[in-house]
Amino acid sequence: MKIFFLVSFLFFCVVCQNRAIAQDKAIVLVQNMKAGGGITVKWYSASIINYDSVDVYRSEGSSSDWQKVNTKPIHILRGSDYIRTKDSSVIKIEKPLQTIKPYELDTTLMLYQVFLWSIYNLDFSKNIGIVYEDRTVKAGTAYRYSVRHTVSNKSIGTSKLITAGAWQPEDAPTGIELKTENDVVKFVWKDEPARMLGVNFYRKKNGESYKRITKSPVVIASGEDKDGNAKLPSFFFSDDSLKYGNTYTYKLAGMDLFGNETQMSGEYTADVKDMRLPPMPMNFAVSIIPSTHKARLTWTSNKNSKIKGINIYHSKVIDTGFEKVNTTLISSGASSYVYDIKEFGPQYFYIANVSKNGVENKADILSAPLYDDDPPAVPTDIVATSQPGAVKLTWTPGKEKDLLGYNVYRSIEKKVMEFNLITAPPIKSVPFIDSLPVNAKNTFVYRIKAVDVSGNKSEFSELIKVRLPDVTPPQAPTIIACTAVKNVIAVKWLPSLDKDLAGYLVFRQLSKDNASLKEIAKVSRNTVAVSDSAGTDFSKKYTYTVKAFDSAGNNSASSNAYRVSTLSDKDIATETFSVTATADTAFAAATLSWVYTPKEDFMGYTVFRSRGTERFLPISGNIPGTTFTDSKIKKGTKYSYKVVAYYTTGNKVTSQVSAIE
């Protein structure tokens, strides 16, 4: 049994508890007498012993009318006034107090003894001048007491309000908590130094009678933290005289500063169970039984009475997820166990001896991996469907329990042997969506492998080919001429360069009449001009547009609108204008500029280029500005340029030729 006592002198730690009392102040306590009727007044100052004379004053209730109740000043008694006692322990303390001076007191030992005996011995308290018995009170009347210096009449402390009457014990200690650790029970309670000296413990075992187990009250030992503030220990009292298998019940009673026990606390019960570790399993080993999916666990049998049985634990990972595999305790006399492994891969085991109270002591974790050399089945029934920007692959999922997922490989038809893995890590579910550029026009080739948790891979699946739907329209054409001869209008445009170009659609409408728009021709990719003679009128003006369409059926945007009339327009074909062409220092680009004043019905310009002696070909669409940069030239080659200004009437004006080399 361990009791924690005060190390420094008791008064400051118990009564003051770091609430420093000035030299001219005191704590004033009051209590009804046990016999004879009256109220006992006691006060404690920093020096405990009262070397100066004081008087005791009393008022009724909260009245400010104070009356002195003592007839002679109260101070330490010496000589003939000294009250003799037969207690030898008190005599040893009192004798030096008759002659010793205040500053000569040993504050670590003698002052502690003085304070202790002032609680247990009333005559001793009278001898050191710190108590007064007021026997002139009236029962049922409330009083307050003030202790004052005799000379200055200055108060050094005032008591709480007390009603005169029969003595009643103080309330029991509060805030009681207990904690059982194996065969030791530890206690804490609310620290109340101005109300109680300490706490007495009473205990009974298994329903027997209560017995006091502390010879003297347990006093809380107060320490200090790094900042010098009061710091209480983690527990105040521990009962280590217990035996396993018993139930202990406790009651606590405080010791007040008048030497009387407080009321008893309620009951606090502790079941003392043996929570010590049983012996550890010895010679634990694990191995895989050949040609099976079973693990054999072995250990040395131990019939120690502290072992109730054995538990076996298994996990797929070494540091977490262990689960008990046995539903009931395995006999402590057993020495082996066979476990059915459900999945391939790493296997971790440990066993634990279990005590009668369920405490486990486990052996070290051991590994016995079960390797899988069987690859999963080849994926089958592969179907590929496409949509703009994506290919969706589906197949029949494998049924292997240890299946990890699938590796998907992709290539293009022209490089069918250059497959790239596009799923890392393996995907775990079907279908798989492969995101691709929307304008991708390759034929994509896929194949798939199944992968299990052991890393085994199936053979490749069959190849599956798929193309994305073509949703990219061709480039819009540019009409370069519309020529009217009588009632026939010839429409000509620049060829489109799209590889999957299928042909052109030609449209006509009466100028400014959108409702009259109609398709007048559908021609192949090699045709770049049509003649329109059906439905034209010499008195009308018409607007023509052309759309390109590809093999996937995508139509381009409409070309420039070209307006033409069957009436004779002014012929301006004999006009011309100059073009200036210059190359940069690296001969990487040529810049063209020209000056021309367009007339009515002007549509735009088209730039033509000739390389060496080749014929002129258009290198721009219909452009509105008077500058153009050709960035596709090579040093050492001669380039010639001309610009054609087009009118919606079908007329055109061609510039002079400008060359660079």
XYZ file of C-alpha atoms in Angstrom:
661
model
C 0.000 0.000 0.000
C 1.411 3.358 -1.049
C 0.391 6.682 0.558
C 1.674 10.017 -0.731
C 2.582 12.489 2.060
C 3.637 16.084 2.030
C 7.385 16.636 1.672
C 7.629 20.344 2.413
C 6.051 21.748 5.524
C 2.390 20.897 5.609
C 0.747 24.200 6.273
C 1.629 25.944 3.066
C 0.873 22.919 0.868
C -2.383 21.844 2.552
C -3.912 25.041 3.926
C -2.425 27.606 1.565
C -2.055 25.411 -1.563
C -0.112 28.116 -3.337
C -2.672 30.748 -2.343
C -0.052 32.706 -0.412
C -1.160 34.115 2.966
C 0.405 37.401 3.993
C 2.106 37.538 7.375
C -0.768 39.600 8.820
C -3.594 37.416 7.419
C -5.165 34.133 8.493
C -7.734 31.528 7.443
C -10.546 31.491 10.030
C -12.454 28.193 10.495
C -15.608 27.538 12.568
C -17.386 24.367 13.727
C -20.074 23.474 16.266
C -18.727 21.703 19.344
C -19.373 17.985 19.770
C -20.270 18.378 23.505
C -21.346 21.181 25.831
C -22.800 23.435 23.137
C -20.893 26.238 21.493
C -18.784 27.079 18.480
C -15.058 26.418 18.120
C -13.131 29.136 16.257
C -9.696 28.263 14.850
C -7.336 30.286 12.671
C -4.171 29.578 10.773
C -1.666 32.217 9.757
C 1.557 31.756 7.829
C 3.519 31.151 11.064
C 0.816 28.874 12.593
C 1.879 29.786 16.151
C 0.293 33.001 17.394
C 3.091 35.057 18.955
C 1.059 38.303 18.833
C -2.063 38.945 20.897
C -5.393 38.681 19.061
C -9.049 39.063 19.977
C -12.128 37.279 18.623
C -15.168 39.298 17.535
C -18.618 37.984 16.672
C -21.608 39.325 14.732
C -25.034 37.834 14.125
C -25.884 36.994 10.553
C -24.527 39.559 8.111
C -24.678 42.377 10.683
C -21.763 44.813 10.849
C -22.150 45.058 14.639
C -19.090 43.179 15.892
C -18.752 42.280 19.593
C -15.583 41.002 21.243
C -16.255 37.641 22.902
C -12.916 36.795 24.586
C -12.044 38.381 27.980
C -8.264 38.108 27.680
C -6.014 38.506 24.632
C -5.199 35.200 22.930
C -1.558 34.274 22.197
C 0.954 31.478 22.779
C 0.797 30.333 26.399
C 3.915 30.221 28.509
C 4.688 29.622 32.185
C 1.717 29.079 34.498
C -0.813 29.653 31.674
C 0.498 26.632 29.806
C -2.019 23.755 29.646
C -0.306 20.504 30.648
C -0.863 17.376 28.627
C -0.027 13.734 29.273
C 0.631 12.941 25.578
C 4.365 12.264 25.336
C 4.447 13.078 21.606
C 2.940 16.510 22.256
C 5.271 17.157 25.199
C 8.311 16.674 22.926
C 6.986 19.422 20.680
C 5.689 21.776 23.357
C 8.833 22.001 25.486
C 10.986 23.797 22.891
C 8.057 26.085 22.019
C 8.281 27.630 25.530
C 11.714 29.075 24.818
C 12.285 29.006 21.046
C 12.014 32.193 18.995
C 9.789 32.271 15.903
C 12.619 32.538 13.376
C 14.356 29.530 14.953
C 11.603 27.065 13.996
C 12.654 24.285 11.627
C 10.059 24.881 8.894
C 10.540 21.473 7.272
C 9.960 19.350 10.374
C 8.921 21.128 13.571
C 6.372 23.397 11.883
C 4.883 20.302 10.272
C 4.529 18.650 13.680
C 3.070 21.837 15.197
C 0.426 22.002 12.476
C -0.389 18.284 12.742
C -0.893 18.357 16.526
C -2.960 21.556 16.262
C -5.502 19.464 14.392
C -5.519 16.430 16.682
C -5.118 18.096 20.097
C -7.386 20.983 21.166
C -5.274 21.871 24.239
C -2.201 22.095 22.022
C -4.086 24.547 19.758
C -4.901 26.626 22.827
C -1.254 26.551 23.954
C -0.081 28.003 20.591
C -2.885 30.620 20.625
C -4.907 29.652 17.514
C -8.281 28.534 18.929
C -11.173 29.970 20.922
C -14.311 28.207 22.242
C -17.399 30.411 22.215
C -19.939 28.915 24.633
C -22.229 31.986 24.712
C -24.036 31.333 21.446
C -27.739 30.729 21.026
C -28.891 27.613 19.213
C -30.413 28.377 15.831
C -28.647 31.731 15.480
C -26.192 32.344 12.622
C -22.822 33.924 13.458
C -19.659 35.197 11.807
C -16.309 35.554 13.549
C -13.461 37.998 12.983
C -9.936 37.597 14.405
C -8.175 40.944 15.053
C -4.838 42.175 16.378
C -5.296 43.325 19.987
C -3.190 46.494 19.599
C -4.265 47.709 16.148
C -7.730 46.094 16.059
C -6.883 45.202 12.461
C -8.697 42.107 11.167
C -6.517 39.224 9.990
C -9.430 37.068 8.801
C -13.204 36.452 8.876
C -15.042 33.132 9.022
C -17.942 31.869 6.960
C -21.478 32.052 8.390
C -22.321 29.201 10.821
C -25.603 28.383 12.602
C -25.165 27.366 16.240
C -26.469 23.881 17.005
C -25.548 20.243 17.217
C -22.279 19.125 15.662
C -22.567 17.651 12.162
C -19.731 16.006 10.239
C -18.468 17.776 7.133
C -19.569 16.518 3.724
C -17.736 13.470 2.360
C -14.842 13.848 -0.115
C -15.991 14.459 -3.699
C -14.643 13.854 -7.198
C -13.558 10.312 -6.315
C -12.254 8.182 -9.180
C -10.508 4.812 -9.131
C -8.592 2.839 -11.716
C -7.698 -0.841 -11.534
C -4.312 -1.889 -12.955
C -3.816 -5.644 -12.524
C -3.718 -6.116 -8.708
C -3.419 -2.417 -7.827
C -6.247 0.093 -7.379
C -5.378 3.804 -7.692
C -7.474 6.724 -6.398
C -7.854 10.449 -6.980
C -10.333 12.851 -5.390
C -11.040 16.567 -5.303
C -8.243 18.434 -3.525
C -9.835 20.618 -0.789
C -6.950 21.775 1.488
C -8.989 24.465 3.267
C -11.584 21.839 4.311
C -9.716 18.586 4.897
C -6.305 17.491 6.106
C -6.512 14.167 4.249
C -8.641 11.079 3.568
C -9.113 7.792 5.461
C -9.783 4.619 3.436
C -12.163 1.821 4.435
C -12.287 -1.430 2.492
C -14.169 -4.721 2.410
C -13.515 -7.854 0.348
C -16.180 -10.004 -1.291
C -19.018 -8.703 0.911
C -17.128 -8.790 4.258
C -17.269 -5.937 6.808
C -15.478 -2.639 6.203
C -12.062 -2.171 7.806
C -9.921 0.946 7.874
C -6.764 0.306 5.820
C -4.917 3.617 6.384
C -3.252 4.265 9.748
C -3.437 8.017 9.201
C -5.212 10.221 6.678
C -3.760 10.208 3.166
C -2.394 13.669 2.446
C -1.932 14.790 -1.185
C 1.676 15.514 -2.113
C 1.792 18.723 -4.115
C 4.691 19.462 -6.466
C 5.535 22.234 -8.910
C 5.641 22.437 -12.697
C 8.422 24.146 -14.680
C 6.739 27.525 -14.132
C 6.538 27.090 -10.346
C 2.779 26.460 -10.291
C 1.224 23.802 -8.052
C 1.044 20.394 -9.728
C -0.825 17.389 -8.326
C 0.332 13.810 -8.922
C -1.533 11.538 -11.365
C -2.980 9.577 -8.411
C -3.101 10.236 -4.635
C -3.354 6.747 -3.135
C -2.758 3.219 -4.396
C -3.877 0.006 -2.715
C -1.378 -2.698 -3.700
C -2.259 -5.251 -0.997
C -4.857 -6.984 -3.195
C -5.161 -10.501 -4.539
C -6.370 -11.596 -7.945
C -9.893 -12.975 -8.257
C -11.460 -10.835 -5.512
C -13.917 -7.943 -5.529
C -13.014 -4.998 -3.294
C -15.353 -2.211 -2.199
C -14.134 1.117 -0.776
C -15.533 4.045 1.203
C -13.643 7.274 1.879
C -13.928 9.678 4.836
C -12.032 12.944 5.090
C -10.261 14.325 8.194
C -11.275 17.971 8.747
C -8.994 20.626 10.256
C -10.648 20.173 13.674
C -9.535 16.526 13.815
C -13.001 15.070 13.056
C -13.911 12.605 10.304
C -16.289 13.790 7.587
C -19.249 11.810 6.356
C -18.539 8.571 4.496
C -18.529 8.622 0.700
C -20.538 6.226 -1.418
C -19.165 2.806 -2.349
C -16.532 2.298 -5.037
C -15.962 -1.239 -6.340
C -12.960 -2.803 -8.090
C -12.808 -6.300 -9.584
C -9.200 -7.447 -9.440
C -8.571 -9.632 -12.464
C -5.271 -11.154 -13.389
C -4.398 -9.212 -16.550
C -0.793 -10.375 -16.668
C 0.503 -11.891 -19.876
C 0.440 -15.677 -20.095
C 3.608 -17.448 -21.304
C 4.564 -16.774 -24.933
C 4.136 -19.556 -27.525
C 7.438 -21.296 -28.223
C 8.980 -22.677 -31.436
C 6.232 -21.325 -33.706
C 6.691 -22.338 -37.389
C 4.609 -22.158 -40.618
C 4.953 -24.072 -43.904
C 2.872 -24.726 -47.021
C 1.784 -28.343 -47.429
C 3.087 -29.447 -50.873
C 0.562 -29.680 -53.739
C -2.187 -28.098 -51.620
C -3.608 -24.685 -50.727
C -3.052 -25.369 -47.025
C -0.637 -23.994 -44.410
C 0.558 -26.096 -41.455
C 1.243 -24.172 -38.207
C 3.244 -25.896 -35.464
C 4.448 -24.925 -31.951
C 5.575 -26.534 -28.708
C 2.677 -27.727 -26.569
C 2.377 -25.961 -23.193
C -0.103 -27.106 -20.502
C 0.754 -24.249 -18.128
C -2.210 -23.509 -15.852
C -2.038 -19.815 -16.825
C -2.906 -20.707 -20.436
C -6.596 -21.231 -21.130
C -6.162 -21.845 -24.871
C -4.692 -20.654 -28.164
C -5.899 -18.289 -30.920
C -4.557 -18.261 -34.496
C -4.517 -15.119 -36.668
C -4.060 -14.637 -40.440
C -3.631 -11.650 -42.786
C -2.653 -10.933 -46.383
C -0.438 -8.015 -45.301
C 2.205 -8.012 -42.608
C 1.241 -5.000 -40.523
C -2.557 -4.889 -40.492
C -5.809 -6.742 -41.176
C -5.197 -9.819 -39.002
C -8.324 -11.895 -38.347
C -8.813 -14.797 -35.964
C -9.308 -18.026 -37.921
C -10.518 -20.308 -35.115
C -14.099 -19.922 -33.839
C -13.370 -21.505 -30.430
C -10.211 -21.583 -28.352
C -7.734 -24.228 -29.406
C -6.657 -26.467 -26.542
C -3.518 -25.375 -24.688
C -2.222 -28.934 -25.162
C -2.399 -28.715 -28.977
C 0.784 -28.300 -31.038
C -0.405 -27.880 -34.665
C -3.147 -26.451 -36.871
C -3.940 -26.661 -40.618
C -5.339 -23.560 -42.341
C -7.094 -23.537 -45.747
C -5.688 -20.654 -47.803
C -8.388 -18.919 -49.830
C -6.242 -16.698 -52.093
C -2.795 -16.917 -53.640
C -0.091 -14.476 -52.609
C 1.590 -13.469 -49.328
C 0.267 -15.181 -46.190
C 1.068 -13.995 -42.648
C 0.318 -15.831 -39.403
C 0.817 -15.537 -35.675
C -0.505 -17.522 -32.704
C -1.284 -16.237 -29.196
C -1.598 -17.971 -25.832
C -4.733 -16.746 -24.034
C -5.070 -16.375 -20.236
C -8.215 -17.137 -18.247
C -9.084 -13.436 -18.341
C -8.631 -13.153 -22.100
C -5.144 -11.611 -22.101
C -3.113 -12.671 -25.141
C 0.653 -13.085 -25.526
C 1.494 -13.577 -29.196
C 4.408 -15.114 -31.017
C 6.264 -13.302 -33.782
C 4.543 -12.929 -37.168
C 5.678 -15.511 -39.735
C 5.222 -15.593 -43.520
C 4.352 -18.559 -45.753
C 3.480 -17.286 -49.255
C 1.413 -19.467 -51.576
C 2.602 -18.908 -55.132
C 0.331 -19.198 -58.175
C 1.878 -20.384 -61.458
C -1.404 -20.786 -63.361
C -2.212 -17.895 -65.732
C -5.805 -16.720 -66.046
C -7.917 -17.507 -69.101
C -7.546 -15.481 -72.303
C -10.218 -12.738 -72.594
C -12.883 -13.653 -75.178
C -15.893 -12.184 -76.999
C -14.192 -8.825 -77.509
C -16.394 -6.149 -79.048
C -15.215 -2.657 -80.051
C -17.590 0.230 -80.664
C -16.577 3.768 -81.504
C -17.960 7.215 -80.985
C -16.383 10.635 -81.546
C -13.182 10.752 -79.464
C -13.501 7.316 -77.828
C -13.425 3.551 -78.362
C -15.441 1.284 -76.037
C -14.114 -2.260 -75.515
C -16.174 -5.023 -73.909
C -15.392 -8.692 -73.317
C -16.504 -11.587 -71.156
C -14.996 -11.098 -67.652
C -12.825 -13.893 -66.239
C -14.101 -16.054 -63.374
C -10.777 -16.622 -61.544
C -10.962 -15.706 -57.839
C -7.420 -14.314 -57.900
C -7.980 -12.215 -61.021
C -6.353 -8.801 -60.595
C -7.492 -7.153 -63.833
C -6.672 -6.642 -67.493
C -3.872 -5.106 -69.563
C -5.134 -3.421 -72.737
C -2.712 -2.848 -75.649
C -3.236 -0.556 -78.655
C -1.642 -0.106 -82.061
C -2.624 1.306 -85.442
C -3.272 -0.770 -88.519
C -0.114 0.362 -90.343
C 2.032 -0.610 -87.322
C 0.129 -3.624 -86.121
C 3.170 -5.187 -84.407
C 3.996 -2.061 -82.386
C 1.530 -2.399 -79.519
C 1.650 -0.096 -76.492
C 0.244 -0.900 -73.030
C -2.400 1.739 -72.286
C -3.666 0.463 -68.909
C -1.189 0.649 -66.028
C -2.003 -0.574 -63.471
C -4.394 -3.232 -64.833
C -8.035 -2.189 -65.039
C -10.356 -4.162 -62.771
C -13.690 -3.923 -64.575
C -15.353 -4.188 -67.979
C -15.988 -2.183 -70.213
C -12.922 -0.052 -70.930
C -13.153 3.384 -72.579
C -10.106 4.543 -74.574
C -10.154 8.324 -75.055
C -8.682 9.507 -78.381
C -8.464 12.749 -80.381
C -11.830 13.504 -82.001
C -10.240 13.993 -85.416
C -8.168 10.785 -85.327
C -8.673 8.928 -88.630
C -6.479 5.867 -88.049
C -7.720 2.323 -87.815
C -6.924 1.290 -84.247
C -6.050 -2.292 -83.272
C -6.516 -3.656 -79.732
C -5.616 -6.835 -77.846
C -6.017 -7.761 -74.180
C -4.299 -9.886 -71.489
C -5.773 -10.993 -68.155
C -3.529 -10.621 -65.056
C -3.864 -12.336 -61.639
C -2.627 -11.224 -58.190
C 0.511 -13.342 -58.540
C 1.517 -11.519 -61.716
C 0.629 -14.360 -64.083
C -0.614 -13.147 -67.475
C -2.804 -14.880 -70.024
C -1.975 -15.127 -73.714
C -3.064 -12.217 -75.915
C -6.670 -12.111 -76.971
C -7.671 -11.989 -80.618
C -7.086 -8.672 -82.427
C -9.974 -6.271 -82.753
C -9.955 -3.339 -85.220
C -12.023 -0.169 -85.079
C -12.111 3.334 -86.586
C -13.462 6.460 -84.991
C -16.431 7.997 -86.786
C -15.309 10.835 -89.054
C -16.927 13.992 -87.691
C -14.417 16.456 -89.176
C -15.871 18.260 -92.181
C -13.631 19.135 -95.152
C -12.357 22.656 -95.736
C -14.864 25.032 -97.308
C -14.206 25.613 -101.043
C -13.496 29.040 -102.574
C -15.398 30.134 -105.682
C -13.017 31.965 -107.990
C -15.293 32.758 -110.888
C -18.912 32.921 -112.027
C -19.273 33.852 -115.683
C -22.622 34.581 -117.348
C -22.991 34.052 -121.108
C -26.562 34.600 -122.198
C -28.614 32.270 -120.004
C -25.713 29.994 -119.003
C -23.669 30.701 -115.860
C -20.320 28.920 -115.377
C -19.220 28.446 -111.720
C -15.580 27.588 -110.920
C -13.879 26.974 -107.559
C -10.501 26.017 -106.138
C -10.017 22.278 -105.398
C -10.090 21.114 -101.748
C -7.001 19.303 -100.411
C -8.754 16.980 -97.917
C -7.610 13.359 -98.367
C -11.080 11.893 -97.815
C -12.810 14.427 -100.086
C -15.701 12.797 -101.979
C -17.158 15.691 -103.976
C -18.929 19.058 -104.052
C -22.473 20.389 -103.721
C -23.343 23.533 -105.723
C -26.174 25.827 -104.573
C -27.971 28.724 -106.227
C -30.432 31.323 -105.028
C -31.863 34.577 -106.237
C -29.782 37.308 -104.661
C -31.255 38.473 -101.328
C -33.906 35.710 -101.434
C -32.847 32.985 -98.993
C -36.012 31.004 -99.560
C -34.982 30.341 -103.163
C -31.798 28.484 -102.188
C -31.560 25.097 -103.916
C -28.946 22.482 -104.750
C -28.261 22.511 -108.493
C -25.387 20.037 -108.772
C -23.528 17.240 -106.973
C -20.157 16.448 -108.523
C -17.147 14.223 -107.804
C -13.934 15.338 -106.119
C -12.151 15.820 -109.430
C -14.714 18.337 -110.735
C -14.130 22.028 -109.916
C -16.578 23.750 -112.286
C -20.215 23.454 -113.387
C -22.444 25.208 -115.946
C -25.909 26.275 -114.837
C -28.474 26.808 -117.562
C -31.698 25.561 -116.016
C -34.042 28.176 -114.683
C -31.836 31.246 -115.223
C -33.262 34.511 -116.437
C -31.617 37.408 -118.247
C -33.291 39.830 -115.889
C -32.111 38.270 -112.608
C -29.050 38.291 -110.389
C -28.009 35.004 -108.736
C -25.794 34.038 -105.817
C -23.809 30.765 -105.891
C -22.174 28.835 -103.006
C -20.326 25.501 -102.920
C -19.918 22.925 -100.129
C -17.384 20.090 -100.038
C -18.377 16.688 -98.639
C -16.178 13.765 -97.543
C -16.503 9.983 -97.675
C -18.117 9.981 -94.208
C -20.866 12.322 -95.399
C -19.602 15.392 -93.534
C -20.413 18.658 -95.316
C -18.098 21.647 -95.124
C -19.233 25.149 -94.404
C -20.481 27.115 -97.386
C -17.932 28.720 -99.646
C -17.845 32.416 -100.271
C -21.057 33.673 -101.872
C -20.480 34.654 -105.512
C -23.073 36.997 -107.061
C -23.524 37.082 -110.822
C -26.036 38.483 -113.306
C -27.091 37.426 -116.772
C -26.912 41.110 -117.675
C -23.715 42.421 -119.244
C -21.410 43.874 -116.585
C -18.626 46.225 -117.304
C -15.637 44.311 -118.503
C -12.690 45.148 -116.362
C -10.586 42.107 -117.228
C -8.025 44.305 -119.051
C -6.980 46.024 -115.829
C -3.906 44.997 -113.882
C -1.924 45.989 -110.758
C 1.580 45.384 -109.389
C 2.709 42.974 -106.616
C 5.891 43.260 -104.564
C 7.467 40.012 -103.241
C 10.423 39.987 -100.812
C 12.139 37.122 -98.967
C 13.548 37.327 -95.400
C 17.295 36.963 -94.707
C 17.046 33.229 -94.059
C 14.885 32.710 -97.140
C 12.330 30.970 -94.888
C 9.317 33.082 -95.858
C 8.208 35.455 -98.619
C 6.087 38.546 -97.972
C 3.759 39.853 -100.676
C 2.021 43.230 -100.809
C 0.014 45.010 -103.513
C -2.068 48.143 -104.147
C -5.442 47.858 -105.846
C -8.692 49.845 -105.630
C -11.656 47.399 -105.803
C -14.871 48.297 -107.640
C -18.497 47.344 -107.010
C -19.212 43.639 -106.479
C -15.606 43.005 -105.346
C -15.294 39.597 -103.585
C -11.623 39.192 -102.547
C -8.103 38.134 -103.552
C -6.457 34.761 -104.213
C -2.633 34.364 -104.289
C -1.052 32.072 -106.932
C 2.517 30.748 -106.899
C 4.784 29.110 -109.498
C 7.910 27.176 -108.470
C 10.622 27.338 -111.141
C 8.936 26.684 -114.468
C 5.871 24.971 -113.007
C 2.362 26.307 -113.599
C 0.750 28.759 -111.175
C -1.317 27.152 -108.388
C -3.431 28.860 -105.678
C -1.789 28.964 -102.246
C -4.460 30.938 -100.379
C -8.167 30.984 -100.035
C -10.268 34.067 -100.650
C -8.592 36.810 -98.561
C -9.739 40.410 -98.047
C -6.386 42.088 -97.279
C -3.537 43.294 -99.498
C -0.672 41.359 -97.819
C 0.199 37.665 -97.638
C 3.111 35.622 -96.198
C 4.274 32.398 -97.871
C 6.168 30.385 -95.203
C 6.618 27.265 -97.336
C 9.638 28.180 -99.492
C 13.107 26.707 -99.732
C 16.398 28.477 -100.302
C 17.868 28.089 -103.793
C 14.486 27.856 -105.561
C 12.885 30.521 -107.740
C 9.302 31.460 -106.874
C 6.922 33.607 -108.951
C 3.730 35.148 -107.559
C 0.583 36.792 -108.910
C -2.632 37.949 -107.245
C -6.121 37.733 -108.760
C -8.929 40.054 -107.614
C -12.346 38.377 -108.029
C -15.782 39.960 -108.451
C -19.150 38.394 -107.753
C -20.108 39.165 -111.317
C -17.508 36.688 -112.545
C -14.988 39.323 -113.586
C -11.433 39.213 -112.334
C -8.318 41.367 -112.410
C -4.882 39.691 -112.510
C -1.765 41.383 -111.162
C 1.639 41.495 -112.739
C 4.068 38.675 -111.796
C 6.668 39.251 -109.060
C 9.511 36.771 -108.466
C 12.112 36.007 -105.793
C 15.140 33.707 -105.952
